[in-house]
Backbone as ProteinMPNN parsed JSONL, in Angstrom:
{"seq_chain_A": "MSSNENKLEKYGFAAKSPAYLTDIGFDPYKKIGRDWFLVTAGTEQGYNTMTASWGFAGVMWNKNTFTTVIRPQRYTKKFIDKADSFTVCFFDESERSALSFCGSHSGRDCDKAAETGLTPVFFDDVTAFEQARLIIVCDKTYVQTMSGEGFKDKDLDSANYAAGDYHTQYIGIIKKVYVRE", "coords_chain_A": {"N_chain_A": [[-5.674, 9.332, 22.343], [-2.65, 8.944, 20.681], [0.817, 9.53, 21.608], [2.246, 10.294, 19.371], [0.261, 11.305, 17.696], [-0.458, 13.487, 19.243], [1.945, 14.918, 19.03], [2.008, 15.529, 16.28], [-0.387, 16.879, 16.085], [0.148, 19.34, 17.248], [1.345, 20.639, 15.172], [-0.736, 21.083, 13.548], [-1.864, 18.863, 12.307], [-4.196, 16.258, 11.619], [-4.998, 12.95, 12.491], [-5.828, 10.339, 10.284], [-7.557, 7.536, 8.817], [-6.222, 5.095, 6.464], [-8.209, 4.886, 4.499], [-9.128, 7.418, 4.172], [-7.882, 8.687, 2.056], [-9.354, 7.914, -0.15], [-11.762, 9.14, 0.485], [-11.153, 11.869, 0.186], [-10.735, 11.991, -2.469], [-8.173, 11.427, -3.57], [-5.934, 12.015, -6.081], [-3.761, 10.301, -7.882], [-2.447, 10.824, -10.306], [-2.277, 13.569, -10.496], [-1.267, 14.34, -7.904], [1.128, 12.842, -7.626], [2.442, 12.883, -10.18], [2.294, 15.589, -11.144], [2.308, 17.416, -8.953], [4.366, 16.531, -7.353], [6.311, 14.958, -4.665], [7.809, 14.376, -1.431], [9.817, 11.689, -0.588], [10.752, 10.017, 2.263], [13.037, 8.548, 4.517], [14.226, 7.112, 7.541], [15.361, 8.229, 10.804], [15.433, 10.493, 13.633], [18.078, 10.195, 14.301], [19.313, 9.921, 11.904], [18.466, 10.609, 8.625], [17.123, 10.852, 5.285], [15.793, 12.678, 2.539], [14.057, 12.896, -0.575], [12.944, 14.363, -3.616], [10.264, 13.208, -5.583], [8.589, 12.217, -8.573], [7.562, 10.095, -9.732], [5.665, 7.251, -9.151], [3.244, 5.183, -7.432], [-0.115, 4.736, -6.399], [-2.511, 2.766, -4.84], [-4.386, -0.27, -4.673], [-3.222, -3.208, -3.284], [-2.822, -6.571, -2.486], [-5.21, -6.498, -1.123], [-4.987, -4.198, 0.382], [-4.522, -0.702, 1.046], [-1.995, 0.86, -0.703], [1.218, 2.399, -1.295], [3.597, 3.021, -3.732], [6.925, 3.728, -4.217], [9.725, 4.648, -6.232], [13.228, 4.268, -6.513], [16.381, 5.222, -7.651], [19.597, 3.52, -7.804], [21.805, 5.176, -7.185], [20.892, 7.204, -5.603], [21.01, 8.922, -2.541], [19.029, 8.654, -0.613], [18.204, 6.042, -0.909], [19.856, 4.379, 0.632], [18.853, 4.863, 3.181], [16.122, 4.133, 3.034], [16.422, 1.46, 2.455], [17.388, 0.457, 4.883], [15.31, 0.979, 6.63], [12.133, 0.173, 8.19], [9.858, 1.478, 7.622], [8.507, 4.232, 5.706], [7.916, 7.658, 4.703], [5.677, 9.581, 2.688], [5.324, 12.807, 1.615], [3.179, 15.432, 0.831], [2.849, 18.691, -0.534], [1.763, 22.152, -0.654], [1.727, 24.518, -3.38], [3.395, 26.569, -2.571], [5.718, 25.504, -1.556], [7.188, 24.606, -3.656], [9.76, 25.375, -4.604], [11.392, 24.379, -2.583], [10.956, 21.636, -2.897], [12.019, 21.353, -5.439], [14.712, 21.91, -4.907], [15.306, 19.759, -3.165], [15.164, 17.686, -4.94], [17.258, 18.086, -6.619], [19.639, 18.213, -5.305], [22.004, 16.456, -3.302], [21.664, 14.739, -0.226], [24.007, 13.807, 0.757], [25.782, 15.829, 0.464], [24.747, 18.162, 1.568], [22.59, 19.705, 4.042], [19.439, 19.248, 3.554], [17.055, 20.11, 4.788], [17.88, 22.346, 6.299], [18.8, 23.969, 4.217], [16.469, 24.478, 2.77], [14.551, 25.323, 4.541], [12.64, 23.601, 5.384], [11.029, 21.83, 7.997], [11.87, 19.102, 9.849], [9.874, 16.49, 11.265], [9.778, 14.107, 13.721], [8.631, 10.863, 14.352], [7.272, 7.701, 15.396], [9.519, 6.206, 14.408], [9.913, 7.318, 11.899], [10.267, 10.019, 9.526], [8.878, 13.132, 8.754], [7.552, 16.221, 7.412], [6.939, 19.421, 8.758], [5.745, 21.393, 7.134], [4.234, 20.019, 5.301], [1.171, 19.202, 3.602], [-0.13, 16.869, 3.517], [0.592, 13.785, 4.906], [1.719, 10.567, 4.387], [2.129, 7.542, 5.912], [3.988, 4.678, 5.492], [4.38, 1.167, 5.772], [7.115, -0.586, 4.827], [6.845, -3.133, 2.562], [7.316, -4.714, 0.311], [10.041, -5.186, -1.843], [11.731, -4.665, -4.836], [14.071, -4.738, -7.472], [13.993, -3.261, -10.618], [14.455, -4.523, -13.988], [16.076, -4.745, -17.2], [15.124, -6.907, -18.635], [12.455, -7.055, -18.044], [11.085, -5.24, -19.62], [8.783, -4.864, -22.121], [8.505, -2.959, -24.075], [11.214, -1.943, -25.455], [12.197, 0.547, -26.095], [11.381, 2.225, -24.032], [12.991, 1.244, -22.006], [15.631, 1.825, -22.984], [15.432, 4.622, -23.186], [15.097, 5.471, -20.569], [16.876, 4.103, -18.952], [19.557, 4.056, -19.843], [22.014, 4.034, -18.611], [21.839, 1.795, -17.119], [20.9, 1.994, -14.553], [18.673, 0.926, -12.887], [15.547, 1.505, -11.301], [14.714, 0.723, -7.905], [11.82, -0.646, -6.648], [9.629, 0.172, -4.017], [7.133, -1.071, -2.215], [4.737, 0.023, -0.063], [2.554, -0.626, 2.606], [-0.074, 1.417, 3.443], [-0.221, 2.835, 6.51], [-1.018, 4.964, 8.115], [-2.498, 8.169, 7.793], [-1.91, 11.59, 7.75], [-3.317, 14.756, 7.933], [-3.136, 18.177, 7.259], [-5.155, 20.422, 8.825]], "CA_chain_A": [[-4.801, 9.854, 21.317], [-1.272, 8.528, 20.919], [1.77, 10.64, 21.754], [2.595, 10.762, 18.029], [-0.815, 12.151, 17.211], [-0.297, 14.746, 19.969], [3.083, 15.628, 18.448], [1.618, 16.058, 14.975], [-1.488, 17.811, 16.284], [0.693, 20.674, 17.527], [1.674, 21.234, 13.872], [-1.977, 21.259, 12.798], [-2.24, 17.652, 11.585], [-5.184, 15.348, 12.188], [-4.796, 11.557, 12.066], [-6.917, 9.757, 9.51], [-7.302, 6.166, 8.384], [-5.831, 5.037, 5.048], [-9.384, 5.065, 3.642], [-9.351, 8.849, 3.996], [-7.415, 9.08, 0.723], [-10.506, 7.742, -1.031], [-12.752, 10.151, 0.856], [-10.778, 13.183, -0.342], [-10.523, 11.898, -3.914], [-6.734, 11.494, -3.858], [-5.684, 11.804, -7.511], [-2.33, 10.029, -8.0], [-1.858, 11.415, -11.504], [-1.969, 14.952, -10.155], [-0.441, 14.464, -6.697], [2.452, 12.266, -7.849], [3.059, 13.295, -11.438], [2.396, 17.034, -11.351], [2.607, 18.174, -7.726], [5.568, 15.943, -6.753], [6.254, 14.641, -3.245], [9.064, 13.972, -0.813], [9.873, 10.375, 0.044], [11.723, 10.184, 3.338], [13.256, 7.386, 5.381], [15.189, 7.324, 8.604], [14.888, 8.752, 12.081], [16.147, 11.673, 14.109], [19.498, 9.871, 14.321], [19.807, 9.988, 10.53], [17.408, 10.436, 7.627], [17.279, 11.624, 4.065], [14.583, 12.882, 1.763], [14.264, 13.241, -1.979], [11.743, 14.661, -4.38], [9.914, 12.2, -6.583], [7.395, 12.473, -9.375], [7.163, 8.788, -10.238], [5.192, 6.403, -8.068], [1.948, 4.555, -7.626], [-0.983, 4.6, -5.233], [-3.623, 1.912, -5.207], [-4.713, -1.4, -3.813], [-2.44, -4.426, -3.511], [-3.014, -7.522, -1.388], [-6.393, -6.001, -0.413], [-4.55, -3.12, 1.266], [-4.136, 0.55, 0.402], [-0.54, 0.871, -0.779], [1.922, 3.431, -2.041], [4.859, 2.516, -4.256], [7.881, 4.72, -4.673], [10.853, 4.035, -6.932], [14.45, 5.011, -6.229], [17.559, 4.752, -8.385], [20.635, 3.053, -6.871], [22.763, 6.208, -6.805], [20.281, 8.194, -4.721], [21.397, 8.792, -1.134], [17.848, 8.212, 0.141], [18.082, 4.583, -1.016], [20.54, 3.806, 1.801], [17.979, 5.012, 4.343], [14.904, 3.341, 2.866], [16.804, 0.049, 2.536], [17.549, 0.098, 6.295], [14.105, 1.288, 7.402], [10.926, -0.651, 8.083], [8.776, 2.363, 7.187], [8.892, 5.472, 5.039], [6.803, 8.589, 4.526], [5.55, 10.418, 1.499], [4.735, 14.078, 2.037], [2.702, 16.297, -0.247], [2.897, 20.09, -0.127], [1.107, 23.044, -1.595], [2.623, 25.132, -4.374], [4.347, 27.492, -1.936], [6.955, 24.768, -1.245], [7.722, 24.052, -4.904], [11.211, 25.587, -4.706], [12.026, 23.434, -1.651], [10.924, 20.324, -3.538], [12.975, 21.402, -6.536], [16.029, 21.788, -4.295], [15.477, 18.396, -2.636], [15.306, 16.776, -6.063], [18.448, 18.386, -7.42], [20.812, 18.224, -4.427], [22.14, 15.23, -2.524], [21.84, 14.824, 1.216], [25.416, 13.514, 1.065], [26.552, 17.064, 0.341], [24.139, 19.301, 2.255], [21.431, 19.469, 4.905], [18.339, 19.745, 2.743], [16.11, 20.841, 5.631], [18.471, 23.655, 6.6], [18.888, 24.748, 2.977], [15.151, 24.822, 2.238], [13.654, 25.8, 5.586], [11.696, 22.559, 5.787], [11.226, 21.427, 9.39], [11.562, 17.68, 10.035], [9.099, 16.042, 12.419], [10.16, 12.714, 13.942], [7.645, 10.09, 15.108], [7.129, 6.299, 14.957], [10.694, 5.813, 13.636], [9.867, 7.905, 10.562], [10.464, 11.458, 9.448], [8.021, 13.867, 7.826], [7.87, 17.642, 7.459], [5.904, 20.286, 9.311], [5.095, 22.174, 6.088], [3.426, 19.156, 4.432], [-0.293, 19.275, 3.694], [-0.572, 15.48, 3.637], [1.662, 12.837, 5.218], [1.313, 9.163, 4.307], [3.111, 6.68, 6.556], [3.918, 3.358, 4.865], [5.245, 0.066, 6.204], [7.771, -1.187, 3.663], [6.313, -4.49, 2.509], [7.862, -5.463, -0.816], [11.136, -4.469, -2.496], [12.259, -5.374, -6.002], [14.753, -3.911, -8.447], [13.57, -3.463, -11.997], [15.521, -4.972, -14.881], [15.792, -4.579, -18.621], [14.381, -8.061, -19.148], [11.028, -6.873, -17.8], [10.48, -4.286, -20.542], [8.279, -5.298, -23.421], [8.849, -1.844, -24.949], [12.64, -1.724, -25.244], [12.464, 1.982, -26.202], [11.257, 2.773, -22.673], [14.199, 0.835, -21.288], [16.799, 2.595, -23.432], [15.214, 6.05, -22.933], [15.105, 5.775, -19.141], [17.901, 3.363, -18.214], [20.744, 3.875, -20.686], [23.151, 3.768, -17.719], [21.589, 0.553, -16.386], [20.605, 2.319, -13.15], [17.263, 0.603, -12.723], [14.906, 1.829, -10.029], [14.169, -0.277, -6.993], [10.482, -0.252, -6.219], [9.301, -0.094, -2.625], [5.694, -1.045, -1.99], [4.432, 0.179, 1.348], [1.155, -0.616, 3.033], [-0.361, 2.681, 4.108], [-0.634, 2.586, 7.899], [-1.645, 6.152, 8.697], [-2.512, 9.378, 6.989], [-2.044, 12.823, 8.548], [-3.742, 15.859, 7.079], [-3.147, 19.502, 7.89], [-6.54, 20.932, 8.751]], "C_chain_A": [[-3.363, 9.465, 21.666], [-0.363, 9.748, 21.047], [2.195, 11.176, 20.388], [1.52, 11.671, 17.469], [-0.792, 13.483, 17.943], [0.817, 15.578, 19.357], [2.688, 16.268, 17.12], [0.479, 17.066, 15.087], [-0.969, 19.23, 16.544], [1.128, 21.385, 16.249], [0.43, 21.391, 12.987], [-2.423, 20.049, 12.01], [-3.297, 16.863, 12.35], [-4.929, 13.959, 11.632], [-6.042, 11.053, 11.368], [-6.563, 8.312, 9.183], [-6.846, 6.184, 6.929], [-7.004, 5.25, 4.089], [-9.681, 6.536, 3.366], [-8.905, 9.318, 2.614], [-8.526, 8.926, -0.313], [-11.529, 8.845, -0.774], [-12.428, 11.515, 0.275], [-10.531, 13.152, -1.854], [-9.07, 12.067, -4.304], [-6.494, 11.11, -5.31], [-4.19, 11.557, -7.719], [-1.689, 10.654, -9.234], [-1.472, 12.862, -11.256], [-0.976, 15.025, -9.001], [0.984, 13.958, -6.937], [3.121, 12.902, -9.067], [3.247, 14.778, -11.611], [2.832, 17.799, -10.113], [3.92, 17.746, -7.084], [5.341, 15.638, -5.272], [7.664, 14.393, -2.742], [8.886, 12.57, -0.264], [11.033, 10.45, 1.033], [11.82, 8.904, 4.148], [14.338, 7.733, 6.385], [14.543, 7.982, 9.802], [15.669, 10.003, 12.444], [17.657, 11.441, 14.15], [20.12, 9.908, 12.924], [18.686, 9.694, 9.552], [17.835, 11.135, 6.348], [15.938, 11.66, 3.35], [14.949, 13.2, 0.332], [12.918, 13.517, -2.624], [11.517, 13.563, -5.403], [8.676, 12.655, -7.346], [6.975, 11.201, -10.122], [6.75, 7.959, -9.035], [3.788, 5.921, -8.362], [1.188, 4.557, -6.308], [-2.161, 3.751, -5.666], [-3.835, 0.818, -4.185], [-3.896, -2.603, -4.247], [-2.633, -5.294, -2.285], [-4.192, -7.1, -0.499], [-6.066, -4.913, 0.601], [-4.308, -1.861, 0.433], [-2.621, 0.632, 0.451], [-0.043, 2.097, -1.538], [3.249, 2.829, -2.471], [5.701, 3.695, -4.709], [9.035, 3.979, -5.331], [12.081, 4.915, -6.758], [15.614, 4.385, -6.992], [18.684, 4.407, -7.395], [21.591, 4.142, -6.402], [22.19, 7.258, -5.855], [20.631, 7.898, -3.264], [20.238, 8.282, -0.28], [17.712, 6.695, 0.121], [18.72, 3.884, 0.183], [19.614, 3.814, 3.021], [16.718, 4.153, 4.215], [15.216, 1.841, 2.913], [16.921, -0.414, 3.986], [16.24, 0.187, 7.083], [13.003, 0.243, 7.211], [9.761, 0.151, 7.521], [9.358, 3.561, 6.459], [7.674, 6.378, 4.969], [6.84, 9.183, 3.133], [4.769, 11.65, 1.941], [4.39, 14.903, 0.807], [2.551, 17.708, 0.3], [2.029, 20.926, -1.055], [2.176, 23.745, -2.437], [3.674, 26.049, -3.745], [5.682, 26.826, -1.6], [7.62, 24.187, -2.485], [9.236, 24.228, -5.012], [11.959, 24.659, -3.751], [12.051, 22.033, -2.261], [11.911, 20.269, -4.696], [14.4, 21.234, -5.997], [16.283, 20.348, -3.842], [15.614, 17.353, -3.74], [16.58, 16.97, -6.855], [19.735, 18.464, -6.598], [20.825, 16.948, -3.599], [22.312, 15.535, -1.047], [23.239, 14.419, 1.658], [26.215, 14.804, 1.213], [25.986, 18.251, 1.108], [23.014, 18.822, 3.171], [20.232, 20.087, 4.194], [17.331, 20.539, 3.564], [16.635, 22.242, 5.922], [18.484, 24.55, 5.36], [17.532, 25.242, 2.493], [14.218, 25.45, 3.262], [12.587, 24.787, 5.972], [12.048, 22.095, 7.202], [10.881, 19.953, 9.547], [10.784, 17.448, 11.333], [9.355, 14.549, 12.541], [9.113, 12.02, 14.803], [7.622, 8.667, 14.56], [8.293, 5.804, 14.103], [10.617, 6.225, 12.171], [10.088, 9.406, 10.677], [9.509, 12.022, 8.407], [8.361, 15.344, 7.988], [6.659, 18.468, 7.876], [5.113, 21.01, 8.223], [4.209, 21.33, 5.17], [1.936, 19.438, 4.636], [-0.864, 17.889, 3.969], [0.65, 14.608, 3.873], [1.081, 11.437, 5.149], [2.45, 8.328, 4.889], [2.911, 5.267, 6.026], [4.858, 2.378, 5.549], [5.81, -0.587, 4.947], [7.438, -2.675, 3.653], [6.94, -5.339, 1.414], [8.905, -4.593, -1.505], [11.611, -5.295, -3.678], [12.903, -4.379, -6.951], [14.281, -4.272, -9.845], [14.759, -3.964, -12.817], [15.093, -4.771, -16.329], [14.97, -5.714, -19.202], [12.874, -7.904, -18.983], [10.332, -5.962, -18.795], [10.038, -4.956, -21.829], [8.621, -4.241, -24.473], [10.304, -1.461, -24.658], [13.024, -0.25, -25.393], [12.337, 2.663, -24.84], [12.499, 2.451, -21.851], [15.375, 1.719, -21.693], [16.637, 4.085, -23.152], [15.384, 6.408, -21.459], [16.247, 5.129, -18.358], [19.137, 3.084, -19.058], [21.97, 3.525, -19.844], [22.966, 2.469, -16.924], [21.252, 0.769, -14.915], [19.11, 2.165, -12.86], [16.763, 0.967, -11.326], [14.662, 0.568, -9.2], [12.8, 0.231, -6.581], [10.25, -0.716, -4.788], [7.793, 0.033, -2.482], [5.469, -0.981, -0.49], [2.937, 0.114, 1.591], [0.936, 0.671, 3.826], [-0.94, 2.386, 5.486], [-1.399, 3.761, 8.488], [-1.532, 7.304, 7.712], [-2.687, 10.554, 7.955], [-2.302, 13.969, 7.596], [-3.688, 17.144, 7.882], [-4.557, 20.057, 7.704], [-6.592, 22.425, 8.938]], "O_chain_A": [[-2.919, 9.637, 22.801], [-0.726, 10.854, 20.647], [2.473, 12.367, 20.249], [1.821, 12.687, 16.843], [-1.076, 14.516, 17.337], [0.673, 16.788, 19.181], [3.006, 17.431, 16.873], [0.384, 17.996, 14.286], [-1.58, 20.206, 16.108], [1.267, 22.609, 16.242], [0.532, 21.782, 11.824], [-3.273, 20.172, 11.128], [-3.284, 16.814, 13.58], [-4.673, 13.802, 10.439], [-7.164, 11.308, 11.803], [-5.4, 7.918, 9.265], [-7.054, 7.175, 6.229], [-6.808, 5.745, 2.979], [-10.408, 6.858, 2.426], [-9.49, 10.249, 2.06], [-8.623, 9.723, -1.246], [-12.091, 9.411, -1.712], [-13.341, 12.254, -0.095], [-10.16, 14.165, -2.446], [-8.762, 12.772, -5.265], [-6.818, 9.995, -5.721], [-3.416, 12.514, -7.731], [-0.503, 10.982, -9.209], [-0.448, 13.328, -11.756], [0.048, 15.7, -9.108], [1.943, 14.589, -6.494], [4.244, 13.398, -8.976], [4.257, 15.205, -12.169], [3.635, 18.727, -10.207], [4.525, 18.522, -6.345], [4.316, 16.009, -4.7], [8.596, 14.222, -3.528], [7.917, 12.292, 0.443], [12.136, 10.881, 0.696], [10.812, 8.256, 4.431], [15.236, 8.531, 6.117], [13.343, 8.256, 9.815], [16.468, 10.504, 11.653], [18.43, 12.392, 14.046], [21.344, 9.925, 12.796], [18.033, 8.654, 9.638], [18.79, 11.911, 6.337], [15.08, 10.796, 3.533], [16.033, 13.715, 0.06], [11.891, 12.969, -2.222], [12.46, 13.055, -6.011], [7.833, 13.383, -6.821], [6.139, 11.242, -11.025], [7.427, 7.974, -8.008], [3.22, 6.218, -9.413], [1.775, 4.4, -5.238], [-2.744, 3.978, -6.726], [-3.511, 0.958, -3.006], [-3.878, -2.97, -5.422], [-2.609, -4.795, -1.16], [-4.176, -7.314, 0.714], [-6.797, -4.731, 1.574], [-3.937, -1.943, -0.738], [-2.022, 0.492, 1.517], [-0.771, 2.731, -2.302], [3.944, 2.202, -1.671], [5.252, 4.544, -5.478], [9.29, 2.815, -5.022], [12.0, 6.14, -6.841], [15.802, 3.168, -6.973], [18.72, 4.935, -6.284], [22.141, 4.033, -5.306], [22.927, 8.109, -5.356], [20.553, 6.753, -2.818], [20.46, 7.547, 0.683], [17.153, 6.12, 1.055], [18.177, 2.902, 0.69], [19.607, 2.863, 3.802], [16.298, 3.519, 5.183], [14.388, 1.044, 3.354], [16.59, -1.559, 4.293], [16.095, -0.477, 8.11], [12.959, -0.466, 6.206], [8.797, -0.416, 7.007], [10.545, 3.865, 6.579], [6.542, 5.929, 5.15], [7.889, 9.273, 2.495], [3.706, 11.551, 2.554], [5.188, 15.05, -0.12], [2.17, 17.899, 1.455], [1.611, 20.459, -2.115], [3.374, 23.572, -2.216], [4.73, 26.276, -4.336], [6.676, 27.519, -1.382], [8.523, 23.359, -2.37], [9.927, 23.316, -5.467], [13.053, 24.197, -4.077], [13.052, 21.325, -2.153], [12.565, 19.248, -4.909], [15.2, 20.497, -6.574], [17.348, 19.788, -4.104], [16.124, 16.258, -3.501], [16.947, 16.123, -7.67], [20.802, 18.75, -7.141], [19.771, 16.424, -3.239], [23.017, 16.471, -0.669], [23.622, 14.657, 2.803], [27.182, 14.875, 1.971], [26.679, 19.253, 1.283], [22.556, 17.683, 3.078], [20.036, 21.302, 4.231], [16.804, 21.542, 3.084], [15.895, 23.219, 5.799], [18.21, 25.747, 5.449], [17.444, 26.304, 1.875], [13.204, 26.045, 2.895], [11.722, 25.082, 6.796], [13.222, 21.983, 7.554], [9.718, 19.579, 9.397], [11.006, 18.113, 12.346], [9.17, 13.805, 11.577], [8.745, 12.525, 15.864], [7.921, 8.451, 13.385], [8.072, 5.048, 13.157], [11.186, 5.563, 11.303], [10.094, 9.977, 11.767], [9.351, 11.463, 7.321], [9.352, 15.683, 8.634], [5.535, 18.251, 7.423], [3.911, 21.219, 8.385], [3.496, 21.887, 4.335], [1.51, 19.86, 5.711], [-1.929, 17.746, 4.569], [1.627, 14.683, 3.129], [0.064, 11.151, 5.78], [3.587, 8.397, 4.423], [1.811, 4.719, 6.096], [5.998, 2.718, 5.868], [5.06, -1.081, 4.106], [7.716, -3.389, 4.616], [7.08, -6.552, 1.571], [8.681, -3.403, -1.726], [11.866, -6.491, -3.54], [12.354, -3.308, -7.208], [14.185, -5.447, -10.201], [15.912, -3.847, -12.401], [13.908, -4.644, -16.635], [14.209, -5.515, -20.148], [12.1, -8.541, -19.697], [9.102, -5.911, -18.818], [10.85, -5.549, -22.54], [8.978, -4.567, -25.605], [10.575, -0.728, -23.707], [14.061, 0.169, -24.878], [13.102, 3.577, -24.53], [12.991, 3.288, -21.095], [16.04, 2.299, -20.834], [17.636, 4.759, -22.899], [15.773, 7.53, -21.136], [16.555, 5.546, -17.242], [19.701, 1.991, -18.994], [22.859, 2.807, -20.302], [23.839, 2.089, -16.145], [21.31, -0.169, -14.119], [18.395, 3.138, -12.622], [17.447, 0.768, -10.322], [14.432, -0.513, -9.742], [12.642, 1.395, -6.21], [10.616, -1.826, -4.401], [7.242, 1.126, -2.614], [5.953, -1.83, 0.259], [2.152, 0.725, 0.867], [1.675, 0.968, 4.765], [-1.999, 1.774, 5.617], [-2.326, 3.57, 9.275], [-0.596, 7.389, 6.917], [-3.517, 10.506, 8.863], [-1.61, 14.139, 6.592], [-4.131, 17.2, 9.029], [-5.073, 20.148, 6.59], [-7.672, 23.014, 8.905]]}, "name": "protein", "num_of_chains": 1, "seq": "MSSNENKLEKYGFAAKSPAYLTDIGFDPYKKIGRDWFLVTAGTEQGYNTMTASWGFAGVMWNKNTFTTVIRPQRYTKKFIDKADSFTVCFFDESERSALSFCGSHSGRDCDKAAETGLTPVFFDDVTAFEQARLIIVCDKTYVQTMSGEGFKDKDLDSANYAAGDYHTQYIGIIKKVYVRE"}
């Protein structure tokens, strides 16, 4: 067992392979769209997290992948741009107010962990949270900023990007999954 797995084990997490998401019937429409998640990048020396409800989970390049999207004005973008890896953390309903806070306040202006009571856990040059039920560790593999030219349905473009603040998509190959047991 690696030292990281020992560190996470003390918080009640068990290491699983990326295939475990299939075994548990991971439903991206529910987990991403309805339950929300925190996307986090950075290390103990500096990190930020933000709530997201847009993203993708699936297979790309014959690998299990997770894609998150971040607007240019989000503080977390600075951290994910510098990092080689990022985490996505899923929580149960009891942490909904913490996720709401992390989605409506900037890490530029406050310490989100201190404000919400979330406890950061640092390992493998990534950051996750002790209260998570599921942690997915991704190696950042592909980065591309969306543009208006890519929209076939121009109504979607104007409804979501009137300010021209197109999301950057980050595709990460899922390297490890940690589940609270």
